[in-house]
Amino acid sequence: MPRQQIQEALALKHEDHFRNAYLKPALARGVIEMTLPDKPRSSNQRYRLTTLGQHWLEAHPGTGAG
């Protein structure tokens, strides 16, 4: 899913705040991963849940976006 789609699903408008408060911490904790880790600013960059992220969602039903 592209960054913008994730940001819209969370109803967050400010890109810098989203990156610093949500995207970077989720990447650092290994909950999500980049599909193109060598090109973090690519327009084709997408993010996907890792196994850890999938397990977290299963343990916390009703908290996922969508």
N, CA, C and O atoms as a printed pandas DataFrame, in Angstrom:
     atom_number atom_name residue_name chain_id  residue_number  x_coord  y_coord  z_coord
0              1         N          MET        A               1    0.843   -1.164    0.000
1              2        CA          MET        A               1    0.000    0.000    0.000
2              3         C          MET        A               1    0.897    1.239    0.000
3              4         O          MET        A               1    1.871    1.286    0.751
4              5         N          PRO        A               2    0.598    2.211   -0.801
5              6        CA          PRO        A               2    1.410    3.436   -0.801
6              7         C          PRO        A               2    1.227    4.242    0.487
7              8         O          PRO        A               2    0.212    4.119    1.171
8              9         N          ARG        A               3    2.223    5.064    0.802
9             10        CA          ARG        A               3    2.181    5.896    2.001
10            11         C          ARG        A               3    0.912    6.728    2.043
11            12         O          ARG        A               3    0.250    6.804    3.078
12            13         N          GLN        A               4    0.575    7.343    0.942
13            14        CA          GLN        A               4   -0.589    8.220    0.915
14            15         C          GLN        A               4   -1.876    7.460    1.255
15            16         O          GLN        A               4   -2.740    7.995    1.950
16            17         N          GLN        A               5   -2.009    6.253    0.786
17            18        CA          GLN        A               5   -3.201    5.456    1.074
18            19         C          GLN        A               5   -3.273    5.097    2.561
19            20         O          GLN        A               5   -4.347    5.137    3.161
20            21         N          ILE        A               6   -2.137    4.749    3.147
21            22        CA          ILE        A               6   -2.101    4.450    4.585
22            23         C          ILE        A               6   -2.479    5.705    5.370
23            24         O          ILE        A               6   -3.278    5.648    6.304
24            25         N          GLN        A               7   -1.895    6.835    4.979
25            26        CA          GLN        A               7   -2.141    8.100    5.659
26            27         C          GLN        A               7   -3.617    8.479    5.564
27            28         O          GLN        A               7   -4.195    8.936    6.549
28            29         N          GLU        A               8   -4.232    8.299    4.410
29            30        CA          GLU        A               8   -5.652    8.607    4.247
30            31         C          GLU        A               8   -6.517    7.668    5.084
31            32         O          GLU        A               8   -7.515    8.101    5.661
32            33         N          ALA        A               9   -6.146    6.390    5.156
33            34        CA          ALA        A               9   -6.919    5.422    5.949
34            35         C          ALA        A               9   -6.908    5.798    7.426
35            36         O          ALA        A               9   -7.860    5.511    8.151
36            37         N          LEU        A              10   -5.831    6.441    7.869
37            38        CA          LEU        A              10   -5.727    6.875    9.264
38            39         C          LEU        A              10   -6.257    8.293    9.474
39            40         O          LEU        A              10   -6.241    8.808   10.592
40            41         N          ALA        A              11   -6.725    8.921    8.391
41            42        CA          ALA        A              11   -7.257   10.293    8.428
42            43         C          ALA        A              11   -6.226   11.287    8.956
43            44         O          ALA        A              11   -6.549   12.161    9.760
44            45         N          LEU        A              12   -4.991   11.145    8.500
45            46        CA          LEU        A              12   -3.914   12.059    8.887
46            47         C          LEU        A              12   -3.525   12.888    7.669
47            48         O          LEU        A              12   -3.275   12.343    6.594
48            49         N          LYS        A              13   -3.474   14.199    7.842
49            50        CA          LYS        A              13   -3.255   15.081    6.702
50            51         C          LYS        A              13   -1.810   15.540    6.532
51            52         O          LYS        A              13   -1.375   15.763    5.402
52            53         N          HIS        A              14   -1.066   15.686    7.600
53            54        CA          HIS        A              14    0.279   16.251    7.521
54            55         C          HIS        A              14    1.301   15.146    7.276
55            56         O          HIS        A              14    1.499   14.271    8.120
56            57         N          GLU        A              15    1.948   15.194    6.109
57            58        CA          GLU        A              15    2.871   14.130    5.694
58            59         C          GLU        A              15    4.061   13.972    6.637
59            60         O          GLU        A              15    4.415   12.846    6.988
60            61         N          ASP        A              16    4.681   15.065    7.050
61            62        CA          ASP        A              16    5.848   14.968    7.939
62            63         C          ASP        A              16    5.471   14.335    9.277
63            64         O          ASP        A              16    6.199   13.489    9.798
64            65         N          HIS        A              17    4.335   14.748    9.827
65            66        CA          HIS        A              17    3.883   14.169   11.093
66            67         C          HIS        A              17    3.626   12.671   10.928
67            68         O          HIS        A              17    4.022   11.876   11.779
68            69         N          PHE        A              18    2.970   12.289    9.845
69            70        CA          PHE        A              18    2.698   10.874    9.603
70            71         C          PHE        A              18    3.998   10.078    9.526
71            72         O          PHE        A              18    4.122    9.025   10.152
72            73         N          ARG        A              19    4.963   10.579    8.764
73            74        CA          ARG        A              19    6.246    9.879    8.630
74            75         C          ARG        A              19    6.951    9.705    9.975
75            76         O          ARG        A              19    7.423    8.615   10.301
76            77         N          ASN        A              20    7.017   10.781   10.748
77            78        CA          ASN        A              20    7.759   10.763   12.012
78            79         C          ASN        A              20    7.032   10.039   13.134
79            80         O          ASN        A              20    7.671    9.377   13.952
80            81         N          ALA        A              21    5.721   10.149   13.190
81            82        CA          ALA        A              21    4.963    9.586   14.305
82            83         C          ALA        A              21    4.462    8.165   14.047
83            84         O          ALA        A              21    4.207    7.421   14.994
84            85         N          TYR        A              22    4.318    7.783   12.780
85            86        CA          TYR        A              22    3.729    6.487   12.481
86            87         C          TYR        A              22    4.605    5.605   11.586
87            88         O          TYR        A              22    4.918    4.469   11.942
88            89         N          LEU        A              23    4.994    6.130   10.433
89            90        CA          LEU        A              23    5.698    5.305    9.452
90            91         C          LEU        A              23    7.088    4.867    9.938
91            92         O          LEU        A              23    7.400    3.676    9.924
92            93         N          LYS        A              24    7.904    5.808   10.360
93            94        CA          LYS        A              24    9.256    5.459   10.812
94            95         C          LYS        A              24    9.260    4.530   12.024
95            96         O          LYS        A              24   10.026    3.566   12.043
96            97         N          PRO        A              25    8.421    4.792   13.047
97            98        CA          PRO        A              25    8.391    3.853   14.186
98            99         C          PRO        A              25    7.928    2.449   13.780
99           100         O          PRO        A              25    8.460    1.457   14.279
100          101         N          ALA        A              26    6.954    2.357   12.891
101          102        CA          ALA        A              26    6.470    1.036   12.451
102          103         C          ALA        A              26    7.558    0.289   11.685
103          104         O          ALA        A              26    7.704   -0.925   11.830
104          105         N          LEU        A              27    8.320    1.016   10.870
105          106        CA          LEU        A              27    9.440    0.398   10.150
106          107         C          LEU        A              27   10.521   -0.043   11.140
107          108         O          LEU        A              27   11.055   -1.146   11.024
108          109         N          ALA        A              28   10.839    0.804   12.102
109          110        CA          ALA        A              28   11.887    0.502   13.084
110          111         C          ALA        A              28   11.535   -0.712   13.937
111          112         O          ALA        A              28   12.413   -1.495   14.299
112          113         N          ARG        A              29   10.266   -0.869   14.254
113          114        CA          ARG        A              29    9.825   -2.000   15.078
114          115         C          ARG        A              29    9.617   -3.268   14.264
115          116         O          ARG        A              29    9.391   -4.342   14.822
116          117         N          GLY        A              30    9.692   -3.143   12.944
117          118        CA          GLY        A              30    9.549   -4.323   12.103
118          119         C          GLY        A              30    8.113   -4.768   11.898
119          120         O          GLY        A              30    7.863   -5.926   11.563
120          121         N          VAL        A              31    7.168   -3.860   12.095
121          122        CA          VAL        A              31    5.756   -4.174   11.919
122          123         C          VAL        A              31    5.373   -4.088   10.439
123          124         O          VAL        A              31    4.526   -4.842    9.959
124          125         N          ILE        A              32    6.008   -3.161    9.732
125          126        CA          ILE        A              32    5.836   -3.046    8.285
126          127         C          ILE        A              32    7.212   -3.039    7.643
127          128         O          ILE        A              32    8.227   -2.840    8.310
128          129         N          GLU        A              33    7.225   -3.263    6.327
129          130        CA          GLU        A              33    8.483   -3.207    5.586
130          131         C          GLU        A              33    8.253   -2.542    4.242
131          132         O          GLU        A              33    7.134   -2.518    3.728
132          133         N          MET        A              34    9.318   -2.005    3.682
133          134        CA          MET        A              34    9.257   -1.388    2.361
134          135         C          MET        A              34    9.355   -2.481    1.304
135          136         O          MET        A              34   10.076   -3.465    1.471
136          137         N          THR        A              35    8.624   -2.291    0.223
137          138        CA          THR        A              35    8.757   -3.233   -0.884
138          139         C          THR        A              35   10.007   -2.935   -1.706
139          140         O          THR        A              35   10.523   -3.815   -2.394
140          141         N          LEU        A              36   10.493   -1.697   -1.634
141          142        CA          LEU        A              36   11.720   -1.289   -2.328
142          143         C          LEU        A              36   12.673   -0.640   -1.317
143          144         O          LEU        A              36   12.849    0.578   -1.332
144          145         N          PRO        A              37   13.285   -1.438   -0.443
145          146        CA          PRO        A              37   14.115   -0.848    0.618
146          147         C          PRO        A              37   15.309   -0.048    0.112
147          148         O          PRO        A              37   15.789    0.838    0.818
148          149         N          ASP        A              38   15.799   -0.333   -1.088
149          150        CA          ASP        A              38   16.935    0.411   -1.635
150          151         C          ASP        A              38   16.519    1.756   -2.222
151          152         O          ASP        A              38   17.374    2.573   -2.564
152          153         N          LYS        A              39   15.199    1.994   -2.343
153          154        CA          LYS        A              39   14.691    3.232   -2.930
154          155         C          LYS        A              39   13.557    3.785   -2.060
155          156         O          LYS        A              39   12.401    3.780   -2.481
156          157         N          PRO        A              40   13.878    4.260   -0.854
157          158        CA          PRO        A              40   12.821    4.682    0.069
158          159         C          PRO        A              40   11.953    5.832   -0.422
159          160         O          PRO        A              40   10.813    5.959    0.025
160          161         N          ARG        A              41   12.449    6.676   -1.326
161          162        CA          ARG        A              41   11.668    7.824   -1.814
162          163         C          ARG        A              41   11.055    7.582   -3.191
163          164         O          ARG        A              41   10.543    8.512   -3.813
164          165         N          SER        A              42   11.104    6.352   -3.666
165          166        CA          SER        A              42   10.559    6.030   -4.981
166          167         C          SER        A              42    9.048    6.231   -5.020
167          168         O          SER        A              42    8.352    5.973   -4.038
168          169         N          SER        A              43    8.551    6.693   -6.161
169          170        CA          SER        A              43    7.098    6.834   -6.321
170          171         C          SER        A              43    6.427    5.465   -6.375
171          172         O          SER        A              43    5.211    5.360   -6.215
172          173         N          ASN        A              44    7.205    4.432   -6.598
173          174        CA          ASN        A              44    6.679    3.063   -6.622
174          175         C          ASN        A              44    6.788    2.365   -5.268
175          176         O          ASN        A              44    6.456    1.186   -5.146
176          177         N          GLN        A              45    7.251    3.091   -4.254
177          178        CA          GLN        A              45    7.407    2.497   -2.927
178          179         C          GLN        A              45    6.059    2.112   -2.336
179          180         O          GLN        A              45    5.092    2.872   -2.400
180          181         N          ARG        A              46    6.016    0.927   -1.764
181          182        CA          ARG        A              46    4.827    0.443   -1.082
182          183         C          ARG        A              46    5.270   -0.140    0.248
183          184         O          ARG        A              46    6.451   -0.423    0.450
184          185         N          TYR        A              47    4.330   -0.314    1.140
185          186        CA          TYR        A              47    4.609   -0.876    2.455
186          187         C          TYR        A              47    3.692   -2.067    2.669
187          188         O          TYR        A              47    2.540   -2.065    2.234
188          189         N          ARG        A              48    4.211   -3.077    3.338
189          190        CA          ARG        A              48    3.397   -4.258    3.632
190          191         C          ARG        A              48    3.671   -4.699    5.061
191          192         O          ARG        A              48    4.729   -4.441    5.635
192          193         N          LEU        A              49    2.661   -5.380    5.609
193          194        CA          LEU        A              49    2.819   -5.923    6.952
194          195         C          LEU        A              49    3.845   -7.039    6.945
195          196         O          LEU        A              49    3.907   -7.830    6.004
196          197         N          THR        A              50    4.635   -7.101    7.976
197          198        CA          THR        A              50    5.547   -8.222    8.171
198          199         C          THR        A              50    4.778   -9.305    8.928
199          200         O          THR        A              50    3.621   -9.105    9.300
200          201         N          THR        A              51    5.407  -10.422    9.148
201          202        CA          THR        A              51    4.792  -11.474    9.954
202          203         C          THR        A              51    4.484  -10.943   11.346
203          204         O          THR        A              51    3.428  -11.241   11.906
204          205         N          LEU        A              52    5.397  -10.159   11.908
205          206        CA          LEU        A              52    5.176   -9.545   13.223
206          207         C          LEU        A              52    3.935   -8.656   13.191
207          208         O          LEU        A              52    3.124   -8.697   14.117
208          209         N          GLY        A              53    3.778   -7.863   12.151
209          210        CA          GLY        A              53    2.615   -6.993   12.021
210          211         C          GLY        A              53    1.324   -7.781   11.896
211          212         O          GLY        A              53    0.305   -7.399   12.470
212          213         N          GLN        A              54    1.358   -8.868   11.156
213          214        CA          GLN        A              54    0.178   -9.719   11.005
214          215         C          GLN        A              54   -0.202  -10.349   12.342
215          216         O          GLN        A              54   -1.384  -10.430   12.678
216          217         N          HIS        A              55    0.791  -10.793   13.102
217          218        CA          HIS        A              55    0.526  -11.381   14.414
218          219         C          HIS        A              55   -0.057  -10.339   15.368
219          220         O          HIS        A              55   -0.952  -10.641   16.157
220          221         N          TRP        A              56    0.459   -9.106   15.288
221          222        CA          TRP        A              56   -0.056   -8.044   16.138
222          223         C          TRP        A              56   -1.528   -7.789   15.835
223          224         O          TRP        A              56   -2.339   -7.658   16.752
224          225         N          LEU        A              57   -1.876   -7.717   14.546
225          226        CA          LEU        A              57   -3.272   -7.484   14.176
226          227         C          LEU        A              57   -4.182   -8.617   14.653
227          228         O          LEU        A              57   -5.308   -8.372   15.086
228          229         N          GLU        A              58   -3.694   -9.847   14.572
229          230        CA          GLU        A              58   -4.478  -10.989   15.037
230          231         C          GLU        A              58   -4.707  -10.922   16.547
231          232         O          GLU        A              58   -5.764  -11.318   17.037
232          233         N          ALA        A              59   -3.716  -10.422   17.279
233          234        CA          ALA        A              59   -3.816  -10.315   18.726
234          235         C          ALA        A              59   -4.652   -9.116   19.173
235          236         O          ALA        A              59   -5.076   -9.048   20.326
236          237         N          HIS        A              60   -4.887   -8.170   18.258
237          238        CA          HIS        A              60   -5.637   -6.950   18.585
238          239         C          HIS        A              60   -6.770   -6.771   17.566
239          240         O          HIS        A              60   -6.719   -5.846   16.756
240          241         N          PRO        A              61   -7.770   -7.621   17.592
241          242        CA          PRO        A              61   -8.860   -7.516   16.614
242          243         C          PRO        A              61   -9.579   -6.184   16.707
243          244         O          PRO        A              61   -9.751   -5.629   17.792
244          245         N          GLY        A              62   -9.997   -5.680   15.551
245          246        CA          GLY        A              62  -10.733   -4.422   15.510
246          247         C          GLY        A              62   -9.868   -3.191   15.481
247          248         O          GLY        A              62  -10.398   -2.080   15.468
248          249         N          THR        A              63   -8.523   -3.343   15.469
249          250        CA          THR        A              63   -7.656   -2.168   15.467
250          251         C          THR        A              63   -7.031   -1.904   14.109
251          252         O          THR        A              63   -6.355   -0.890   13.934
252          253         N          GLY        A              64   -7.239   -2.791   13.145
253          254        CA          GLY        A              64   -6.647   -2.621   11.823
254          255         C          GLY        A              64   -7.403   -1.611   10.991
255          256         O          GLY        A              64   -8.601   -1.400   11.179
256          257         N          ALA        A              65   -6.686   -0.985   10.061
257          258        CA          ALA        A              65   -7.323   -0.045    9.140
258          259         C          ALA        A              65   -8.048   -0.840    8.064
259          260         O          ALA        A              65   -7.621   -1.928    7.678
260          261         N          GLY        A              66   -9.140   -0.282    7.593
261          262        CA          GLY        A              66   -9.826   -0.908    6.467
262          263         C          GLY        A              66  -11.089   -1.470    6.773
263          264         O          GLY        A              66  -11.749   -2.022    5.893
